[in-house]
Coordinates of C-alpha atoms and ligand atoms in Angstrom, one line a residue:
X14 CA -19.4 -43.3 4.2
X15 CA -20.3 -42.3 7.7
X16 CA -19.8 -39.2 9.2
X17 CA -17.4 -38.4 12.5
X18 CA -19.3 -37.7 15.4
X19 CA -17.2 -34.7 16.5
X20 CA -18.4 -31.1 16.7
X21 CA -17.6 -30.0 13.3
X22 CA -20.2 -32.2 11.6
X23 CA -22.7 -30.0 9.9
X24 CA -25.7 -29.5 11.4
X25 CA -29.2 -31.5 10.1
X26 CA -29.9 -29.9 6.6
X27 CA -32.6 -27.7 7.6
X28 CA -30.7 -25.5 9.9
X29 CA -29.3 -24.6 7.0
X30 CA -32.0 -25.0 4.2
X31 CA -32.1 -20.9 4.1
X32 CA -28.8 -20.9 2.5
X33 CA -28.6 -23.5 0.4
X34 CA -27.8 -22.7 -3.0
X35 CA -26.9 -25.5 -5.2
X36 CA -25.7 -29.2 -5.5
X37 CA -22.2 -30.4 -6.7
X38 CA -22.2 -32.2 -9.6
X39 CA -19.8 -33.4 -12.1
X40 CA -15.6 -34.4 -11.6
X41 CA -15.4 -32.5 -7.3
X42 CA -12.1 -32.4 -6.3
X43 CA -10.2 -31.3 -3.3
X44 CA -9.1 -27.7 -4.0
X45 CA -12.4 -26.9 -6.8
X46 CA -15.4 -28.2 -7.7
X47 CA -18.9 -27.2 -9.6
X48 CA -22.6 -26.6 -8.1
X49 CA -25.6 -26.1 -9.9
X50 CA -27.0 -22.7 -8.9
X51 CA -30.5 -23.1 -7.4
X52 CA -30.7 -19.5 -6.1
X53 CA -28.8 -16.9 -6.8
X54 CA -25.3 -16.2 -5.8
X55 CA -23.0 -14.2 -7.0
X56 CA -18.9 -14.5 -8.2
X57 CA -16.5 -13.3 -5.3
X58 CA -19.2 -14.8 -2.4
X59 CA -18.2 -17.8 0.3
X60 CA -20.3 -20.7 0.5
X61 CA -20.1 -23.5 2.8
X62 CA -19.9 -27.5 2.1
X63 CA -19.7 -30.6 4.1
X64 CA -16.7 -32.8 3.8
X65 CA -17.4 -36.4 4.9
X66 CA -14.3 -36.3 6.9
X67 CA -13.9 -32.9 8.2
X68 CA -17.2 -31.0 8.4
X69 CA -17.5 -27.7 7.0
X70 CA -15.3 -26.0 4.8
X71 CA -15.0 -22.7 3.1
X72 CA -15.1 -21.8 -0.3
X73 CA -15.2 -18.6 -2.8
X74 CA -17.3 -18.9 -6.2
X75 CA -14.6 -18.1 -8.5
X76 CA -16.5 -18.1 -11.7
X77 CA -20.4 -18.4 -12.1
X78 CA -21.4 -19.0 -16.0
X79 CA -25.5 -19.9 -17.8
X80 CA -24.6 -23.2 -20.1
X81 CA -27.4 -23.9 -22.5
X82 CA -28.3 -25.6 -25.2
X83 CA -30.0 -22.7 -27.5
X84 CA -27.6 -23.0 -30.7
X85 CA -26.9 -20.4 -33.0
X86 CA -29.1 -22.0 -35.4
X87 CA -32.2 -22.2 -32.5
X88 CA -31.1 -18.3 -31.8
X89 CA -31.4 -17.4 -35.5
X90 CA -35.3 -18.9 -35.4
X91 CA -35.7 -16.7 -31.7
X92 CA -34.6 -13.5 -33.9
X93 CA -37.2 -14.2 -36.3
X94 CA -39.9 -14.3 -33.9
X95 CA -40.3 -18.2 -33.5
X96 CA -40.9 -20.4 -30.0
X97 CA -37.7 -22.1 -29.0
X98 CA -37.3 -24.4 -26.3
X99 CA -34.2 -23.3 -24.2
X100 CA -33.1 -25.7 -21.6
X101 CA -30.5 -23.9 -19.6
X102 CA -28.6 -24.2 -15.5
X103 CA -26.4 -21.3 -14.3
X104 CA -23.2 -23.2 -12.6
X105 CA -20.8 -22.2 -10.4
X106 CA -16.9 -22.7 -10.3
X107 CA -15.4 -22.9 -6.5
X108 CA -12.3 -22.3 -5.7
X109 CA -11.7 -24.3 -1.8
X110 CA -10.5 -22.0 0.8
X111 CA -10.2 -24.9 3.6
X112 CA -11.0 -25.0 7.3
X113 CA -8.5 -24.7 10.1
X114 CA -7.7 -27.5 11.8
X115 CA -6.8 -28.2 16.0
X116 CA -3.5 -26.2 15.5
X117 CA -5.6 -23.3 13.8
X118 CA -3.9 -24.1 10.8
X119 CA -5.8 -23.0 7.2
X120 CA -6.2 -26.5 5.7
X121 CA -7.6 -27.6 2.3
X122 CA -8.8 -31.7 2.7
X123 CA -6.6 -34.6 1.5
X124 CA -9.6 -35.8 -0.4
X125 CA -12.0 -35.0 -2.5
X126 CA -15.9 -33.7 -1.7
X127 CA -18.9 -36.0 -2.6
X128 CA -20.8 -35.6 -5.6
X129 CA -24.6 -34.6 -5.2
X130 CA -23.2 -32.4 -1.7
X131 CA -25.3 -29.5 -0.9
X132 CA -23.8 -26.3 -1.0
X133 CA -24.8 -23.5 1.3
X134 CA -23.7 -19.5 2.0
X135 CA -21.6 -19.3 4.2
X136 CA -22.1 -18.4 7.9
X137 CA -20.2 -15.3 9.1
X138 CA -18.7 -17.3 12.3
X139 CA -17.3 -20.0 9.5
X140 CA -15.7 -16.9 7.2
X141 CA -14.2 -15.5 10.5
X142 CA -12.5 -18.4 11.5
X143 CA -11.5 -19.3 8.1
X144 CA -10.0 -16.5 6.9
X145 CA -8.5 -15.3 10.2
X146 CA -10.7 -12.4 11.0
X147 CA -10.6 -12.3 14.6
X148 CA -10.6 -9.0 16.6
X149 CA -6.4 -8.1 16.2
X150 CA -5.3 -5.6 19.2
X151 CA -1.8 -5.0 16.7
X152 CA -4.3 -4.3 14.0
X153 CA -4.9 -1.6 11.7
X154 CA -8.8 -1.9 10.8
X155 CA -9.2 -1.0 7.2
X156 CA -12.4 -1.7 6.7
X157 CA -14.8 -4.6 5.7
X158 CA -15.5 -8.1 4.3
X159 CA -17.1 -7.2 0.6
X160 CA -20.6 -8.1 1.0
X161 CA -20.6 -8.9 4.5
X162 CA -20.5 -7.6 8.4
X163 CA -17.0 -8.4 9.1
X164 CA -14.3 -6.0 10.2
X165 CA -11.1 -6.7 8.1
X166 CA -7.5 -5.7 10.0
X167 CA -4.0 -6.3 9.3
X168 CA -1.3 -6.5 11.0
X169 CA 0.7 -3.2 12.1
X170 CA 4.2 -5.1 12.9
X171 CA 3.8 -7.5 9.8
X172 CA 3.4 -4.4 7.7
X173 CA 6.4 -2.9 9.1
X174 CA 8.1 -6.1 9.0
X175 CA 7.6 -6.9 5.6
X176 CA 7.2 -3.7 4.0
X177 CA 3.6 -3.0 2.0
X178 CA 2.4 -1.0 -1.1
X179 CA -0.8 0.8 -2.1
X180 CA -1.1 -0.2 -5.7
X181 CA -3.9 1.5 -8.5
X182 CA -4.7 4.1 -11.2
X183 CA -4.8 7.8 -10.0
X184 CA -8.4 8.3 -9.0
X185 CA -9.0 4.8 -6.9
X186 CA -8.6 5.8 -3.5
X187 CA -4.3 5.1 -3.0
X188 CA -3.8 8.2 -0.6
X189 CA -7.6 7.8 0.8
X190 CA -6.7 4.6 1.9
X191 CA -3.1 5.3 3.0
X192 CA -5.0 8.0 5.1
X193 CA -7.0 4.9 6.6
X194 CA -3.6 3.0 7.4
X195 CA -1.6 6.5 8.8
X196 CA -5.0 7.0 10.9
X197 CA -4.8 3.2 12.2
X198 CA -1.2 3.7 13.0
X199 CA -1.7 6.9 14.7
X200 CA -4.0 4.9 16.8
X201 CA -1.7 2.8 17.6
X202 CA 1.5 5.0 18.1
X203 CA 3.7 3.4 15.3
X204 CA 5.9 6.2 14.4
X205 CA 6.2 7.4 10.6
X206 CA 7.8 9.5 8.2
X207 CA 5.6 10.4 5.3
X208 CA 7.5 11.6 2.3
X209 CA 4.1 13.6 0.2
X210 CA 4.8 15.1 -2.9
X211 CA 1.8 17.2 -3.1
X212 CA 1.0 17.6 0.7
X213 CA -2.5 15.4 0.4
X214 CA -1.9 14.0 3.9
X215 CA -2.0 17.3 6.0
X216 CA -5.5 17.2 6.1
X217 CA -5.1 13.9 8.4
X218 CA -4.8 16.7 11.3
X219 CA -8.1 18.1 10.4
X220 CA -11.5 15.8 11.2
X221 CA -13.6 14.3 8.7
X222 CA -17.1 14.8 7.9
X223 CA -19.6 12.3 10.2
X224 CA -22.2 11.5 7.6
X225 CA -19.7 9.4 5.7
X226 CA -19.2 7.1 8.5
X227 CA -22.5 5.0 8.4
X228 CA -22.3 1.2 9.4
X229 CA -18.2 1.2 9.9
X230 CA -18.4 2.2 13.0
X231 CA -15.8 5.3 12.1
X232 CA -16.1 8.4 14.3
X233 CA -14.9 11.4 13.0
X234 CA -11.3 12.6 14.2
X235 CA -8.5 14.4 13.7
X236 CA -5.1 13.9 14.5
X237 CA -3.3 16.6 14.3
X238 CA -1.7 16.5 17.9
X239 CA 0.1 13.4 16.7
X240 CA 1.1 15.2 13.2
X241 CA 4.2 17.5 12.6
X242 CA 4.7 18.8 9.6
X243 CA 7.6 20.0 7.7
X244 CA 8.7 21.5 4.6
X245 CA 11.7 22.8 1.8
X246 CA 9.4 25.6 1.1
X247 CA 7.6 27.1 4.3
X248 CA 6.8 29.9 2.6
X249 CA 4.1 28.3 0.3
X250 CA 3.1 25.6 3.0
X251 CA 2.9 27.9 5.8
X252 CA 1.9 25.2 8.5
X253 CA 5.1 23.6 8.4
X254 CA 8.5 23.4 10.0
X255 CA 11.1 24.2 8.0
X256 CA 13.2 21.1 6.8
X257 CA 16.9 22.8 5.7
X258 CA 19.7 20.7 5.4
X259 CA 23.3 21.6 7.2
X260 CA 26.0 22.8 4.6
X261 CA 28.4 21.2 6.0
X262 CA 27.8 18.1 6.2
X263 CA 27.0 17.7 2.2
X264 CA 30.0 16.0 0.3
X265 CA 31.7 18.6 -2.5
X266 CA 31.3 15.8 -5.4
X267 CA 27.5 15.9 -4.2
X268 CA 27.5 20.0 -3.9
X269 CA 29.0 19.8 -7.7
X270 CA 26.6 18.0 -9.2
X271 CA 23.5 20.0 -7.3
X272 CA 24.6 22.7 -9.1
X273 CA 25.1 21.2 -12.1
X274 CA 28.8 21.7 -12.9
X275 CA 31.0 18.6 -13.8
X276 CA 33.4 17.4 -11.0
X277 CA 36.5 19.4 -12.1
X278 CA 39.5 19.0 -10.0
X279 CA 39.9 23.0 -9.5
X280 CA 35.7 22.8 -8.6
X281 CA 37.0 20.4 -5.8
X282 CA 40.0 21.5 -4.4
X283 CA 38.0 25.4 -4.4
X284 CA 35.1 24.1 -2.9
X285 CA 37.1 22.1 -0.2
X286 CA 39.6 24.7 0.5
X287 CA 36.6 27.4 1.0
X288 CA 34.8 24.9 3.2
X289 CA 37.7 24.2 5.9
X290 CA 38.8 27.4 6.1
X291 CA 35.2 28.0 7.1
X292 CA 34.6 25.4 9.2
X293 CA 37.8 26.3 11.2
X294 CA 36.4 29.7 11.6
X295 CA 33.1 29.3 12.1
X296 CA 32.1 25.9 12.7
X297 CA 28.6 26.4 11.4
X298 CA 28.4 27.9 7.7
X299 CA 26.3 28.9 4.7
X300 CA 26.3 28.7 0.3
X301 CA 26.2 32.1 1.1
X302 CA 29.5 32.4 3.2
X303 CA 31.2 29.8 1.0
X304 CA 30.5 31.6 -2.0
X305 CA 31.6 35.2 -0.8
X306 CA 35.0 33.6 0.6
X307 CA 35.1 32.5 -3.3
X308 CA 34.6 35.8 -4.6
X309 CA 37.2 37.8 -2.1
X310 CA 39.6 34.9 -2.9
X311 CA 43.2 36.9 -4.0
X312 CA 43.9 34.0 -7.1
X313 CA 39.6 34.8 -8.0
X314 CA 37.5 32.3 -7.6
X315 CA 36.0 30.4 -10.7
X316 CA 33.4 32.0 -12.0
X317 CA 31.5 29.3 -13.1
X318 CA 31.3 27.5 -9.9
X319 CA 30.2 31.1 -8.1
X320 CA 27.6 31.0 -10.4
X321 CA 26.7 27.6 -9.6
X322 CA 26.5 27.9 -5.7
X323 CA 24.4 31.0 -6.6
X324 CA 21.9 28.8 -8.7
X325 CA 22.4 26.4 -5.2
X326 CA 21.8 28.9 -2.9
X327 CA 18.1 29.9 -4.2
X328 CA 16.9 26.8 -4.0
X329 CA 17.2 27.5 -0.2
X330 CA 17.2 24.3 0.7
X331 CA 20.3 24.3 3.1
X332 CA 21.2 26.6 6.1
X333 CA 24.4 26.4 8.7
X334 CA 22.4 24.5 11.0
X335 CA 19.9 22.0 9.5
X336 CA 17.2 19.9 10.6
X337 CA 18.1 17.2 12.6
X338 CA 17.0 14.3 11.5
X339 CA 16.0 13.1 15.4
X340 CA 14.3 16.2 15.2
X341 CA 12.3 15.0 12.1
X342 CA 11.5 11.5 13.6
X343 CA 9.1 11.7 16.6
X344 CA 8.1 8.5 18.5
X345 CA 4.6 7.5 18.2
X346 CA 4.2 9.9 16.2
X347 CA 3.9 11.2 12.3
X348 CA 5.9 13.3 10.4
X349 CA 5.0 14.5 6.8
X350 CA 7.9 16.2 4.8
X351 CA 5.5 18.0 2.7
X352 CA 7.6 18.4 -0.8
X353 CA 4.6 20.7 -2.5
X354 CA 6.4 23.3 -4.9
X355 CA 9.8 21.3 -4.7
X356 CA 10.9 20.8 -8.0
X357 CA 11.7 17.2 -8.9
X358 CA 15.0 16.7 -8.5
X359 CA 15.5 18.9 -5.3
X360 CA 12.8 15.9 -4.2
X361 CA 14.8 13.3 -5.4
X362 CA 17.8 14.8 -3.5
X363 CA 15.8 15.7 0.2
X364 CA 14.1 12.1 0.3
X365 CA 17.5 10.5 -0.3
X366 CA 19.2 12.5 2.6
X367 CA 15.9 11.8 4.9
X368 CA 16.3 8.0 3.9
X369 CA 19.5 8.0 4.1
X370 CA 20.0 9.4 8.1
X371 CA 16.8 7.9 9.0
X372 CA 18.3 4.4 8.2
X373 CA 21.5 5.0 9.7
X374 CA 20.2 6.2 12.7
X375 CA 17.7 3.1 13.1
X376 CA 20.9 0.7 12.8
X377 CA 22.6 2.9 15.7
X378 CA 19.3 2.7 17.4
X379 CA 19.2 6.5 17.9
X380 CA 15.6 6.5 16.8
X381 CA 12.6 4.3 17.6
X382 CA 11.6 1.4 15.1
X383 CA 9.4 3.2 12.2
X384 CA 7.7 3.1 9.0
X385 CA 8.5 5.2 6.3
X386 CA 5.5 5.6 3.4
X387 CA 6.8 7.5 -0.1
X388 CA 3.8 8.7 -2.4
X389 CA 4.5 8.8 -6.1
X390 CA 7.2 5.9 -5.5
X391 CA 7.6 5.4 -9.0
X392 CA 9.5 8.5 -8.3
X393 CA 11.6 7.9 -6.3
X394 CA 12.8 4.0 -7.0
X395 CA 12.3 4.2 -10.7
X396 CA 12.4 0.8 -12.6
X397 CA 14.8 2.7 -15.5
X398 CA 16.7 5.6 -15.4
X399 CA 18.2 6.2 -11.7
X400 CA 17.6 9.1 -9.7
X401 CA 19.1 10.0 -6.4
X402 CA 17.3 8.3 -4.2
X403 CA 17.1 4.8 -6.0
X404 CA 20.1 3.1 -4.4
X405 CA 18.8 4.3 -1.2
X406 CA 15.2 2.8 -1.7
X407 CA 16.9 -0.8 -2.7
X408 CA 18.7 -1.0 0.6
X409 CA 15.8 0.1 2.6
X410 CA 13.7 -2.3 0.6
X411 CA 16.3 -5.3 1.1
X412 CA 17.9 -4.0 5.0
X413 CA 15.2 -1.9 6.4
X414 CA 13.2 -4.8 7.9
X415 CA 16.4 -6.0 10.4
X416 CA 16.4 -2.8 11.4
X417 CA 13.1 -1.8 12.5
X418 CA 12.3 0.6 9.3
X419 CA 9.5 -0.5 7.5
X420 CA 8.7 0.8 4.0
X421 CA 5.2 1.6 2.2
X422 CA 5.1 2.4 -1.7
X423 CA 2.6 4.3 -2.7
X424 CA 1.9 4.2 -6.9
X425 CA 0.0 4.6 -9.7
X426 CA 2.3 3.0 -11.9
X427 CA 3.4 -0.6 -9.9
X428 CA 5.5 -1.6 -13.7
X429 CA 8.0 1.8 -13.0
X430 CA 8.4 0.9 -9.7
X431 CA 12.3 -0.9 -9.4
X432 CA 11.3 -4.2 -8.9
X433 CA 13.9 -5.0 -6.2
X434 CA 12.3 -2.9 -4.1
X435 CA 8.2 -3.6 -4.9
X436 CA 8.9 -7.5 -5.1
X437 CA 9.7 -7.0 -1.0
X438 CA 6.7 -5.4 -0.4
X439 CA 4.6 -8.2 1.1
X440 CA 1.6 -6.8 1.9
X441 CA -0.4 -5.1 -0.8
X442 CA -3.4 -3.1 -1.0
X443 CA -5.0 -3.1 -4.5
X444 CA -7.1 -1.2 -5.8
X445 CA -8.5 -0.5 -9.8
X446 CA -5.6 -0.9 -11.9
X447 CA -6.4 -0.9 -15.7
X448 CA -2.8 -0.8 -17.4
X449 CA -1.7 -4.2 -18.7
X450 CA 1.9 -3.7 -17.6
X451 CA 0.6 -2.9 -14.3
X452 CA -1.4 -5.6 -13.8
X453 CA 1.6 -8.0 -15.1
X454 CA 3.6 -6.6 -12.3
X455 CA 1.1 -6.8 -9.8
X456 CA 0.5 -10.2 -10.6
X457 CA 3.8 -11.4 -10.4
X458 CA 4.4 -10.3 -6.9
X459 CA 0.6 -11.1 -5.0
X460 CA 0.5 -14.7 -3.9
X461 CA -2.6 -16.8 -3.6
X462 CA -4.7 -14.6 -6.5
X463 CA -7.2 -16.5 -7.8
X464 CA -7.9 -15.8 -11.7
X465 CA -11.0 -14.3 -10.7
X466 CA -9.7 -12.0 -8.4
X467 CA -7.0 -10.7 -11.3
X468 CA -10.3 -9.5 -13.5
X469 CA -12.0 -8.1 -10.7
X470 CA -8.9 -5.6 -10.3
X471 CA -9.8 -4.0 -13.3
X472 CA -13.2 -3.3 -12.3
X473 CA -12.9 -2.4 -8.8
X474 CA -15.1 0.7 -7.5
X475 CA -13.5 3.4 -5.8
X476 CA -13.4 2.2 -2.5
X477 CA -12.6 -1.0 -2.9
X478 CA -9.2 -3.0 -2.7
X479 CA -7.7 -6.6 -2.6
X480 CA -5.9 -6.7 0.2
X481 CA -2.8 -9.5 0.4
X482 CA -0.2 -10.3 3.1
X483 CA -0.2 -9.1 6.8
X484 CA -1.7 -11.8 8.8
X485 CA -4.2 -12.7 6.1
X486 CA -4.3 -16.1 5.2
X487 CA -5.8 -15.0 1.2
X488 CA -6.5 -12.2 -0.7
X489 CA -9.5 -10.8 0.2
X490 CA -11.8 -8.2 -1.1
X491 CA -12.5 -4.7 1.2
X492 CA -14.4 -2.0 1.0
X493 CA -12.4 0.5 2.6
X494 CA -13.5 2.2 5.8
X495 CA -14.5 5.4 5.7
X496 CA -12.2 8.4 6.9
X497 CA -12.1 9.7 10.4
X498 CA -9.8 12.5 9.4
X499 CA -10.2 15.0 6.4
X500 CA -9.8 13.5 2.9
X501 CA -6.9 15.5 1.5
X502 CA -7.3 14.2 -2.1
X503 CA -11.1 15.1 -2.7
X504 CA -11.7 16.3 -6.4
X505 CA -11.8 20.3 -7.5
X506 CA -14.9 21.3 -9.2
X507 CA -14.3 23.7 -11.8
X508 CA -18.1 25.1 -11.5
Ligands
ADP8 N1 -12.9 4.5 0.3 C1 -13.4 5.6 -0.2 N2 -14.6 6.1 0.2 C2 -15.0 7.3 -0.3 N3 -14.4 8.0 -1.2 C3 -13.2 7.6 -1.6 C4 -12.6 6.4 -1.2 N4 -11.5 6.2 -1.8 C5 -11.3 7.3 -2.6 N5 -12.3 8.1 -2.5 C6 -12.5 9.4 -3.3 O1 -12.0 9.2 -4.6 C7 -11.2 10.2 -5.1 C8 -9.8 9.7 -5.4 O2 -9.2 9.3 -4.3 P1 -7.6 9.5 -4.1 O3 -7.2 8.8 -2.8 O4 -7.2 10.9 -4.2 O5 -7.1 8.7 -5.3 P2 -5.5 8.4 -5.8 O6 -4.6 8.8 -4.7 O7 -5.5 7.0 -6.1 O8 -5.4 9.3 -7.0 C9 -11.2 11.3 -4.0 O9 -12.2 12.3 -4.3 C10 -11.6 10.5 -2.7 O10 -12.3 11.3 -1.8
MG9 MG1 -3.1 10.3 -4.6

């Protein structure tokens, strides 16, 4: 078979002798094929081959295993101190990743590679062009190529358009590598709305430490002139703004159930009565106005449902004039809503009234196009049970994309996250996840894994992450850049 004379056609072998690292052998095919290992490679790393029609193409040992042909008998006699002859050859399993063709396109070839084909490492300009990794001005750089010097980016308006999630066990780096992301954005001006549980990402206004930063290229930076920061409970996160929410506005059913009392038809008609009688006075009112109308009523107000808007009223979470949520949103800008020392389902309640106006407002166009991240997800759009948010989450999930309001789950737990809403989550950042159940639902919804990428998940190092979707044309392995801003999520020593 002769080869085509065009540009592509690899180069005479020893221009690339330095690389070379085995030999195919055996059935080749078009998508996989074996090499004999000459020198030593490793599993995850691209090599090159020559296809007698195309020139080079990429590929990714999947799998690298040492047959031989010591039997348990022959390793019996080696236990007992005897000479055995052991004739063994380490071979490697490729998984083709293609080569692009005059449209760019990522192609794998029509037909199959020639037996006896040397195989090579792979040259960095080859993996670039491959796998996409050209300099993106829309994209957010998260860090490197596993094993090589290759900046890895995604996408900023595919991650908004598609939604994304930040996938592992607690203790892998999720909200260190959110940080990365938020700091990317920042960069970039996207506006946000962070929704953080246990205000981790306030330290994103405070810089990072420099000697972390070798060979990424990261300087040290904070941001906190693009950061606001509010919160329920100013009193224990004293940087913030306060976030209340107007009286008001808040339906009686909703008010019933906040405080815990059943939706009795006196409970409503009470409430309602109190509330426009207020409103017409004042405009502008409190719990605490409402109930002491209730109180001085001349038929005596209920009790029980005093005693309820009591219960309501400390968990000072409204006020006659609230935040607004335009207010809350700030173009090119992020906003954390810092939920620390909320109790759960106060949490449940704020994110699902922040959601909630924030997604009507983007339809109305009041506010500029934005992506909203929720740590500890699995709170928030839980798989079973419902809480008040969940319904919310499903249409954001679903909607939020025609709108211009991206979403980005954060979790340790991706099998108790709703499914509606994690199976639109296109982009994913992986990291070590252990669980089986987990690892079953991450599977289901990353595209293009290769098996050998599913075992690596389990034995990821912190700082390491399969990252999928957003302008990548695979999976591919990252070490995460390091921070520019202060890690929020650093351990506590006891000693
Ligand atoms: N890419 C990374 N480089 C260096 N340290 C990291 C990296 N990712 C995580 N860490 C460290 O690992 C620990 C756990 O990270 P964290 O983001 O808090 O995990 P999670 O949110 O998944 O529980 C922290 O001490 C953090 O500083
Ligand atoms: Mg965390």
């Amino acid at each position: 078979m002769s080869l085509t004379e065009d540009e592509s056609e690899p180069p005479a072998e020893d221009t690339q002798s330095y690389g070379r690292v085995g030999v195919t052998f055996g059935d080749v095919g078009t998508t996989s094929l074996k090499f004999n290992v000459s020198s030593p490679v490793n599993k995850g790393e691209y090599i090159q081959i020559a296809h007698p029609n195309i020139g080079w193409v990429l590929g990714q040992i999947d799998k690298i295993e040492r047959q031989s042909d010591l039997s348990v008998d022959k390793a019996e006699e080696l236990n007992d101190g005897k000479e055995v002859d052991i004739d063994d050859t380490v071979i490697a399993k490729v998984n083709i990743i293609g080569y692009r063709d005059e449209k760019d396109l990522l192609r794998v070839p029509g037909n199959p590679f020639r037996a006896g084909e040397p195989v090579y490492l792979a040259e960095e300009e080859l993996i670039r062009e491959v796998l996409g990794l050209k300099e993106d001005k829309e994209g957010a750089y998260i860090g490197k190529l596993r094993g090589h010097d290759i900046r890895v980016s995604m996408n900023i308006n595919t991650i908004a358009q598609k939604h994304l999630s930040v996938l592992a066990k607690t203790g892998s780096g999720k909200s260190y590598t959110a940080g990365v992301l938020i700091e990317e954005m920042l960069k970039n001006d996207v506006t946000m709305v962070i929704l953080d549980p246990h205000g981790e990402y306030s330290s994103i206004a405070k810089s990072g430490s420099p000697k972390s930063s070798e060979n990424f290229d990261v300087e040290p930076r904070g941001y906190g002139e693009k950061l606001n920061e509010f919160s329920p409970n100013p009193d224990i996160n004293p940087n913030c703004q306060p976030l209340k929410f107007t009286f008001r506005n808040m339906d009686t059913k909703e008010v019933l159930e906040m405080c815990g009392l059943n939706k009795r038809k006196t409970y409503i008609s009470s409430l309602e009565d109190a509330k426009s009688k207020l409103a017409a006075s004042h405009g502008e009112f409190t719990v605490s106005e409402i109930i002491r109308l209730l109180k001085n009523n001349e038929e005596g107000g209920s009790t029980t449902l005093i005693k309820g808007l009591e219960r309501l009223k400390e968990k000072n979470i409204f006020a006659g004039k609230g935040t607004r949520m335009d207010e809350l949103v700030n173009e090119g800008r992020a906003s954390i809503v810092n939920l620390k020392g909320t109790p759960p389902d106060m949490q449940g309640f704020i994110v699902d009234k922040i959601a909630r106006s924030i997604f009507e407002l983007r339809k109305r166009e009041k506010i500029p196009p934005l992506i909203m991240f929720a740590e500890e997800a699995h709170n928030f759009c839980p798989q079973r049970g419902k809480v008040e948010c969940s319904d919310t989450f499903r249409t954001l999930a679903s909607e939020g994309r025609k709108f211009g309001l991206g979403l980005g789950i954060i979790t340790q737990r991706p099998a108790k996250v709703d499914k509606n809403v994690l199976s639109q989550c296109n982009t994913q950042i992986i990291l070590k996840v252990t669980n089986p159940n987990d690892l079953k639902a991450i599977e289901k919804s990353v595209e293009g894994m290769t098996k050998g990428m599913k075992k690596e998940i389990k034995r990821l190092p912190v700082g390491e992450a399969i990252l999928s979707g957003a302008g990548l044309s695979e999976p591919l392995l990252v070490q995460i850049r390091p921070r520019e801003s202060k890690d929020g999520g650093e351990s506590i020593c006891v000693i």
